Coordinates of C-alpha atoms in Angstrom, one line a residue:
X1 CA 64.0 95.8 126.6
X2 CA 66.1 93.0 124.9
X3 CA 64.1 90.2 123.3
X4 CA 64.6 86.8 124.5
X5 CA 65.7 83.9 122.4
X6 CA 64.5 80.4 122.8
X7 CA 66.5 77.6 122.2
X8 CA 65.6 74.9 119.4
X9 CA 64.1 72.5 121.9
X10 CA 62.2 75.2 123.5
X11 CA 60.7 76.4 120.3
X12 CA 59.6 72.8 119.4
X13 CA 57.8 72.3 122.8
X14 CA 57.2 74.7 125.3
X15 CA 55.8 72.4 127.9
X16 CA 59.0 72.5 130.2
X17 CA 59.5 75.9 131.8
X18 CA 63.0 76.1 133.0
X19 CA 63.9 78.6 135.9
X20 CA 67.6 79.3 136.5
X21 CA 69.1 79.1 140.1
X22 CA 72.7 80.0 141.3
X23 CA 74.0 80.2 144.7
X24 CA 77.0 78.8 146.8
X25 CA 76.2 75.1 146.7
X26 CA 79.9 74.1 147.8
X27 CA 82.1 75.8 150.5
X28 CA 81.5 77.3 153.8
X29 CA 78.4 79.1 152.5
X30 CA 76.9 76.0 151.0
X31 CA 74.2 75.8 153.7
X32 CA 72.6 79.0 152.7
X33 CA 72.3 77.9 149.1
X34 CA 71.0 74.4 149.9
X35 CA 68.3 76.4 152.2
X36 CA 67.5 78.6 149.2
X37 CA 67.3 75.6 146.9
X38 CA 65.0 73.6 148.9
X39 CA 62.4 76.7 149.2
X40 CA 62.4 76.9 145.4
X41 CA 62.2 73.1 144.8
X42 CA 59.0 72.9 147.2
X43 CA 57.4 75.8 145.2
X44 CA 58.4 74.2 141.7
X45 CA 57.0 70.6 143.0
X46 CA 53.8 72.2 144.1
X47 CA 53.3 74.1 141.0
X48 CA 53.7 70.9 138.8
X49 CA 50.8 69.4 140.7
X50 CA 48.5 72.4 139.6
X51 CA 48.8 71.6 135.9
X52 CA 49.1 75.1 135.2
X53 CA 48.5 76.0 131.5
X54 CA 51.1 78.3 129.7
X55 CA 51.2 79.3 126.0
X56 CA 48.6 76.7 125.5
X57 CA 50.2 73.7 126.9
X58 CA 50.4 72.2 130.4
X59 CA 53.6 73.6 132.1
X60 CA 56.2 71.4 133.9
X61 CA 58.8 73.5 135.8
X62 CA 62.1 72.7 136.2
X63 CA 65.0 74.1 138.1
X64 CA 68.4 74.5 136.4
X65 CA 70.8 74.8 139.3
X66 CA 74.3 76.3 139.2
X67 CA 76.9 76.5 142.0
X68 CA 78.5 80.0 141.9
X69 CA 80.7 79.5 144.7
X70 CA 79.9 82.8 146.2
X71 CA 82.4 84.2 143.8
X72 CA 81.7 87.2 141.4
X73 CA 83.7 86.1 138.3
X74 CA 82.1 82.6 138.5
X75 CA 78.8 84.1 139.0
X76 CA 78.9 85.7 135.7
X77 CA 80.2 82.7 133.9
X78 CA 77.2 80.7 135.6
X79 CA 74.8 83.6 134.4
X80 CA 75.9 83.1 130.9
X81 CA 75.6 79.4 131.0
X82 CA 72.0 79.8 132.5
X83 CA 71.0 82.0 129.9
X84 CA 72.4 79.6 127.4
X85 CA 70.4 76.9 128.7
X86 CA 67.1 78.7 127.5
X87 CA 65.8 79.5 130.7
X88 CA 62.6 81.6 131.1
X89 CA 63.3 83.1 134.6
X90 CA 66.0 83.5 136.9
X91 CA 65.7 82.8 140.8
X92 CA 69.0 83.8 142.2
X93 CA 71.7 84.6 142.9
X94 CA 72.2 84.5 146.7
X95 CA 75.1 86.8 147.6
X96 CA 74.9 90.4 146.6
X97 CA 78.5 90.3 145.3
X98 CA 77.5 87.4 142.9
X99 CA 73.9 89.0 142.0
X100 CA 74.9 92.5 141.0
X101 CA 77.7 91.5 138.3
X102 CA 75.3 88.7 137.0
X103 CA 72.3 91.0 136.8
X104 CA 73.7 92.5 133.7
X105 CA 73.9 89.1 132.0
X106 CA 70.2 88.6 132.6
X107 CA 69.0 92.0 132.0
X108 CA 71.0 91.9 128.4
X109 CA 68.9 88.7 127.9
X110 CA 65.6 90.3 128.8
X111 CA 65.4 87.9 131.7
X112 CA 63.3 88.8 134.9
X113 CA 65.4 87.8 137.8
X114 CA 64.4 87.6 141.6
X115 CA 67.2 87.5 143.9
X116 CA 68.1 86.9 147.6
X117 CA 70.8 89.6 147.5
X118 CA 70.0 92.6 149.8
X119 CA 72.4 95.2 148.7
X120 CA 70.7 98.6 147.6
X121 CA 72.9 98.5 144.5
X122 CA 71.2 95.5 143.2
X123 CA 67.8 97.3 142.2
X124 CA 69.5 100.9 141.9
X125 CA 70.8 99.9 138.3
X126 CA 67.7 101.2 136.4
X127 CA 67.1 97.6 135.1
X128 CA 63.6 96.7 134.8
X129 CA 64.3 93.2 135.4
X130 CA 65.6 93.0 139.0
X131 CA 63.4 92.1 141.8
X132 CA 63.9 90.9 145.5
X133 CA 63.1 88.1 147.7
X134 CA 63.8 89.9 150.8
X135 CA 64.0 93.5 152.5
X136 CA 67.1 95.4 151.2
X137 CA 70.0 96.4 153.6
X138 CA 68.9 100.0 153.6
X139 CA 65.8 99.0 155.1
X140 CA 67.6 96.4 157.7
X141 CA 70.3 98.6 158.4
X142 CA 68.1 101.5 159.4
X143 CA 66.5 99.2 161.8
X144 CA 69.6 97.6 163.2
X145 CA 71.0 101.0 163.7
X146 CA 67.9 102.4 165.4
X147 CA 67.7 99.4 168.0
X148 CA 71.6 99.8 168.8
X149 CA 71.1 103.2 169.9
X150 CA 67.6 103.3 171.0
X151 CA 67.0 99.7 172.7
X152 CA 70.8 99.0 173.6
X153 CA 71.3 102.6 174.7
X154 CA 74.8 102.7 172.8
X155 CA 76.3 105.8 172.4
X156 CA 79.4 104.7 170.7
X157 CA 79.7 102.0 168.2
X158 CA 82.6 100.2 166.5
X159 CA 81.9 98.6 163.2
X160 CA 83.6 95.5 161.3
X161 CA 82.8 94.4 157.9
X162 CA 84.0 91.6 155.5
X163 CA 84.4 93.9 152.5
X164 CA 81.6 91.8 150.5
X165 CA 78.9 93.7 148.9
X166 CA 76.9 92.6 151.4
X167 CA 78.9 93.0 154.5
X168 CA 80.2 96.4 153.5
X169 CA 76.8 97.6 152.5
X170 CA 75.0 96.6 155.4
X171 CA 77.6 98.1 157.9
X172 CA 77.4 101.4 155.8
X173 CA 73.7 101.6 156.4
X174 CA 74.0 100.7 160.1
X175 CA 76.5 103.3 160.7
X176 CA 74.1 106.0 158.9
X177 CA 71.3 105.0 161.1
X178 CA 73.4 105.1 164.4
X179 CA 74.6 108.7 163.6
X180 CA 70.9 109.6 162.8
X181 CA 69.7 108.2 166.0
X182 CA 72.2 110.2 167.9
X183 CA 75.0 107.6 168.4
X184 CA 78.7 107.8 167.3
X185 CA 80.7 105.6 165.3
X186 CA 84.2 105.6 166.9
X187 CA 85.9 102.7 164.9
X188 CA 85.6 101.2 161.4
X189 CA 87.7 98.0 160.9
X190 CA 87.9 95.5 157.9
X191 CA 88.3 91.9 157.3
X192 CA 87.6 89.3 154.6
X193 CA 85.1 86.5 154.2
X194 CA 87.9 84.0 154.4
X195 CA 89.4 85.2 157.7
X196 CA 89.1 83.4 161.0
X197 CA 91.4 85.4 163.1
X198 CA 90.3 88.7 164.5
X199 CA 92.5 89.3 167.5
X200 CA 94.5 92.2 166.1
X201 CA 91.2 94.0 164.9
X202 CA 89.5 93.4 168.1
X203 CA 92.3 94.5 170.3
X204 CA 92.3 97.9 168.5
X205 CA 88.5 98.0 169.1
X206 CA 89.0 97.1 172.6
X207 CA 91.1 100.1 173.4
X208 CA 88.3 102.5 172.2
X209 CA 85.8 100.8 174.6
X210 CA 82.6 101.0 172.3
X211 CA 79.3 100.3 173.8
X212 CA 78.5 98.0 170.9
X213 CA 80.2 96.2 168.0
X214 CA 78.4 95.8 164.8
X215 CA 79.8 93.2 162.2
X216 CA 78.7 93.1 158.6
X217 CA 79.4 89.6 157.2
X218 CA 79.0 85.8 157.5
X219 CA 78.3 83.0 160.3
X220 CA 81.7 81.7 159.2
X221 CA 83.3 84.8 160.7
X222 CA 80.9 86.2 163.3
X223 CA 81.0 82.8 165.2
X224 CA 85.0 82.9 165.7
X225 CA 84.8 86.9 166.0
X226 CA 82.3 86.5 169.1
X227 CA 84.4 83.7 170.7
X228 CA 87.6 85.8 170.4
X229 CA 85.6 88.9 171.8
X230 CA 85.1 86.8 175.0
X231 CA 88.5 85.7 175.3
X232 CA 89.8 89.4 175.1
X233 CA 87.3 90.4 177.8
X234 CA 85.3 92.7 175.6
X235 CA 81.8 93.3 177.5
X236 CA 80.4 95.1 174.5
X237 CA 77.6 92.9 172.8
X238 CA 78.0 91.9 169.1
X239 CA 75.2 92.8 166.8
X240 CA 75.1 91.5 163.3
X241 CA 72.9 90.9 160.0
X242 CA 70.7 87.9 158.9
X243 CA 73.6 85.9 158.1
X244 CA 74.7 85.4 161.6
X245 CA 71.1 84.4 162.8
X246 CA 72.0 80.8 162.1
X247 CA 72.5 77.6 163.7
X248 CA 76.0 77.7 162.4
X249 CA 76.8 80.8 164.3
X250 CA 75.7 79.0 167.5
X251 CA 78.0 76.1 166.6
X252 CA 81.0 78.2 166.0
X253 CA 80.6 80.8 168.8
X254 CA 79.6 78.1 171.4
X255 CA 78.9 79.1 174.9
X256 CA 80.3 82.7 173.8
X257 CA 77.0 83.1 171.5
X258 CA 74.8 84.3 174.4
X259 CA 74.1 88.0 174.2
X260 CA 74.8 88.2 170.6
X261 CA 71.8 90.2 168.5
X262 CA 71.1 89.9 164.9
X263 CA 68.7 91.7 162.6
X264 CA 66.8 89.4 160.1
X265 CA 64.4 90.9 157.5
X266 CA 60.8 89.6 157.7
X267 CA 58.8 88.1 160.8
X268 CA 59.5 84.8 162.7
X269 CA 58.6 81.9 160.6
X270 CA 55.5 81.2 163.1
X271 CA 54.5 84.7 162.7
X272 CA 54.5 84.6 158.8
X273 CA 51.3 84.9 157.1
X274 CA 51.3 81.1 156.1
X275 CA 54.6 80.3 158.0
X276 CA 53.4 77.1 160.1
X277 CA 52.1 75.6 156.9
X278 CA 55.3 76.3 154.9
X279 CA 57.3 74.6 157.9
X280 CA 55.0 71.6 157.9
X281 CA 55.5 71.0 154.3
X282 CA 59.1 71.8 154.3
X283 CA 59.9 69.1 156.9
X284 CA 57.9 66.6 155.4
X285 CA 59.7 67.1 152.1
X286 CA 63.3 67.4 153.4
X287 CA 63.1 66.1 156.9
X288 CA 65.0 69.2 158.3
X289 CA 63.8 72.5 159.7
X290 CA 63.7 75.3 157.1
X291 CA 66.6 77.9 157.7
X292 CA 66.3 81.5 157.3
X293 CA 66.0 81.7 153.6
X294 CA 64.0 78.9 152.5
X295 CA 60.5 80.7 152.9
X296 CA 61.6 83.7 151.0
X297 CA 63.1 81.7 148.1
X298 CA 59.7 79.9 148.1
X299 CA 57.9 83.0 147.7
X300 CA 60.1 84.2 145.0
X301 CA 59.6 81.3 142.9
X302 CA 55.9 81.6 143.6
X303 CA 56.0 85.3 142.6
X304 CA 57.4 84.2 139.4
X305 CA 55.2 81.5 138.6
X306 CA 52.0 83.7 139.5
X307 CA 53.1 86.3 137.0
X308 CA 53.3 83.7 134.5
X309 CA 49.9 82.4 135.1
X310 CA 48.2 85.9 135.0
X311 CA 50.2 86.4 131.6
X312 CA 49.3 83.0 130.4
X313 CA 52.7 82.7 129.2
X314 CA 56.2 81.6 130.3
X315 CA 57.8 84.3 127.7
X316 CA 59.7 86.8 129.7
X317 CA 58.5 89.8 127.7
X318 CA 54.8 88.9 128.5
X319 CA 54.9 88.0 132.1
X320 CA 57.6 90.7 133.3
X321 CA 54.8 93.2 133.7
X322 CA 52.6 91.1 135.6
X323 CA 55.6 90.5 137.9
X324 CA 56.2 94.2 138.2
X325 CA 52.5 94.9 139.3
X326 CA 52.2 91.8 141.3
X327 CA 50.1 91.6 144.4
X328 CA 49.6 88.4 146.1
X329 CA 49.4 86.7 149.6
X330 CA 52.5 84.4 150.2
X331 CA 54.1 82.3 153.1
X332 CA 56.1 85.0 154.3
X333 CA 53.5 88.1 153.9
X334 CA 49.9 88.6 153.1
X335 CA 51.2 91.7 151.3
X336 CA 53.5 90.8 148.6
X337 CA 54.1 93.7 145.9
X338 CA 57.1 95.4 144.3
X339 CA 58.0 99.1 144.1
X340 CA 59.2 100.9 140.7
X341 CA 62.7 99.4 141.6
X342 CA 61.5 95.9 142.3
X343 CA 62.1 96.2 146.0
X344 CA 59.5 94.7 148.1
X345 CA 56.9 97.4 149.4
X346 CA 56.5 95.8 152.9
X347 CA 59.3 96.4 155.1
X348 CA 59.4 94.1 158.3
X349 CA 62.6 93.5 160.3
X350 CA 63.1 91.2 163.6
X351 CA 65.7 91.5 165.9
X352 CA 67.0 88.4 167.8
X353 CA 69.1 87.5 170.6
X354 CA 70.8 84.4 171.8
X355 CA 69.7 83.1 175.1
X356 CA 70.8 79.9 176.6
X357 CA 72.3 79.1 173.2
X358 CA 69.1 79.6 171.3
X359 CA 68.0 82.5 169.0
X360 CA 65.1 84.2 170.6
X361 CA 63.2 87.2 169.2
X362 CA 63.3 90.7 170.9
X363 CA 61.3 92.7 168.6
X364 CA 59.8 93.2 165.3
X365 CA 59.5 96.4 163.4
X366 CA 57.0 96.6 160.3
X367 CA 56.3 99.4 158.0
X368 CA 55.8 100.5 154.3
X369 CA 58.2 101.5 151.7
X370 CA 58.0 105.1 150.7

């Protein structure tokens, strides 16, 4: 693995441990980025109260935050800036489309990276520096596809994705799972993560009369899409991934939101290992309810900090082996551990449905990775 170069200030005084963070902090996806950032901030503030000693000195953890605008090119530039800032670990990025190209920069610097990205490709690059905060799309797509066929009794499914690494990757996995469970994909349409008019796509799909429509993409698209489905008289339910399971979707879809399903990695907050405590602490600190990603970001930060504690060092080459072999109880799970690729060993996916304008749990599936 490549060596890690400390900046001049770092070499003189290593009491400050800089951890990088990048996500969309402006634009239509900024609510995702802020939720993730808050989870990380809570973890680092807690760690700073523990007087953790690393490399023979008390450590003060500091988050170096950058806005990657959910743009792959910007993400690579941001990644290089973060490395140049002399960070000792990377907590991000958020999107798969930004995480994957940026991961090469961190790997070349020998810098451990724990990302929210769920695309399978992220941890299949043979880098020993890549780790996840959430279940991958391979695992989530398998659960969603099985639910569509077995629980919704769908024989035919139409797929739409936004052509991002996340949206397309998730739709691909759902398609595989639908076919594997005896269903049939009868249409595949594409849009973008900037679109808001889906009338043409939905009209084409309506003519084929699928039992279910699955969308891989963001709430900024799934909200208007669901509204337009109702306007066009499409009776098939909309099923989507975790980016749709948000308050933003409920606002954008309005009364049309009812009957929408979304899969989400993990279990509901109140069923998490320490979910209620996390929720209490989060609300006390930020005066809002945590979103989907905050507890996973929180655990991701603590995974890195715990590895540093076990190694007694913030130097990447010293704590990386401890991160790879990590076993700890966190907020989201009592059994946090990584496989050889950096994927989480425990797989849990929950299906939600909008009823009376609120997301309600339908079922949870928990298993172990192979």
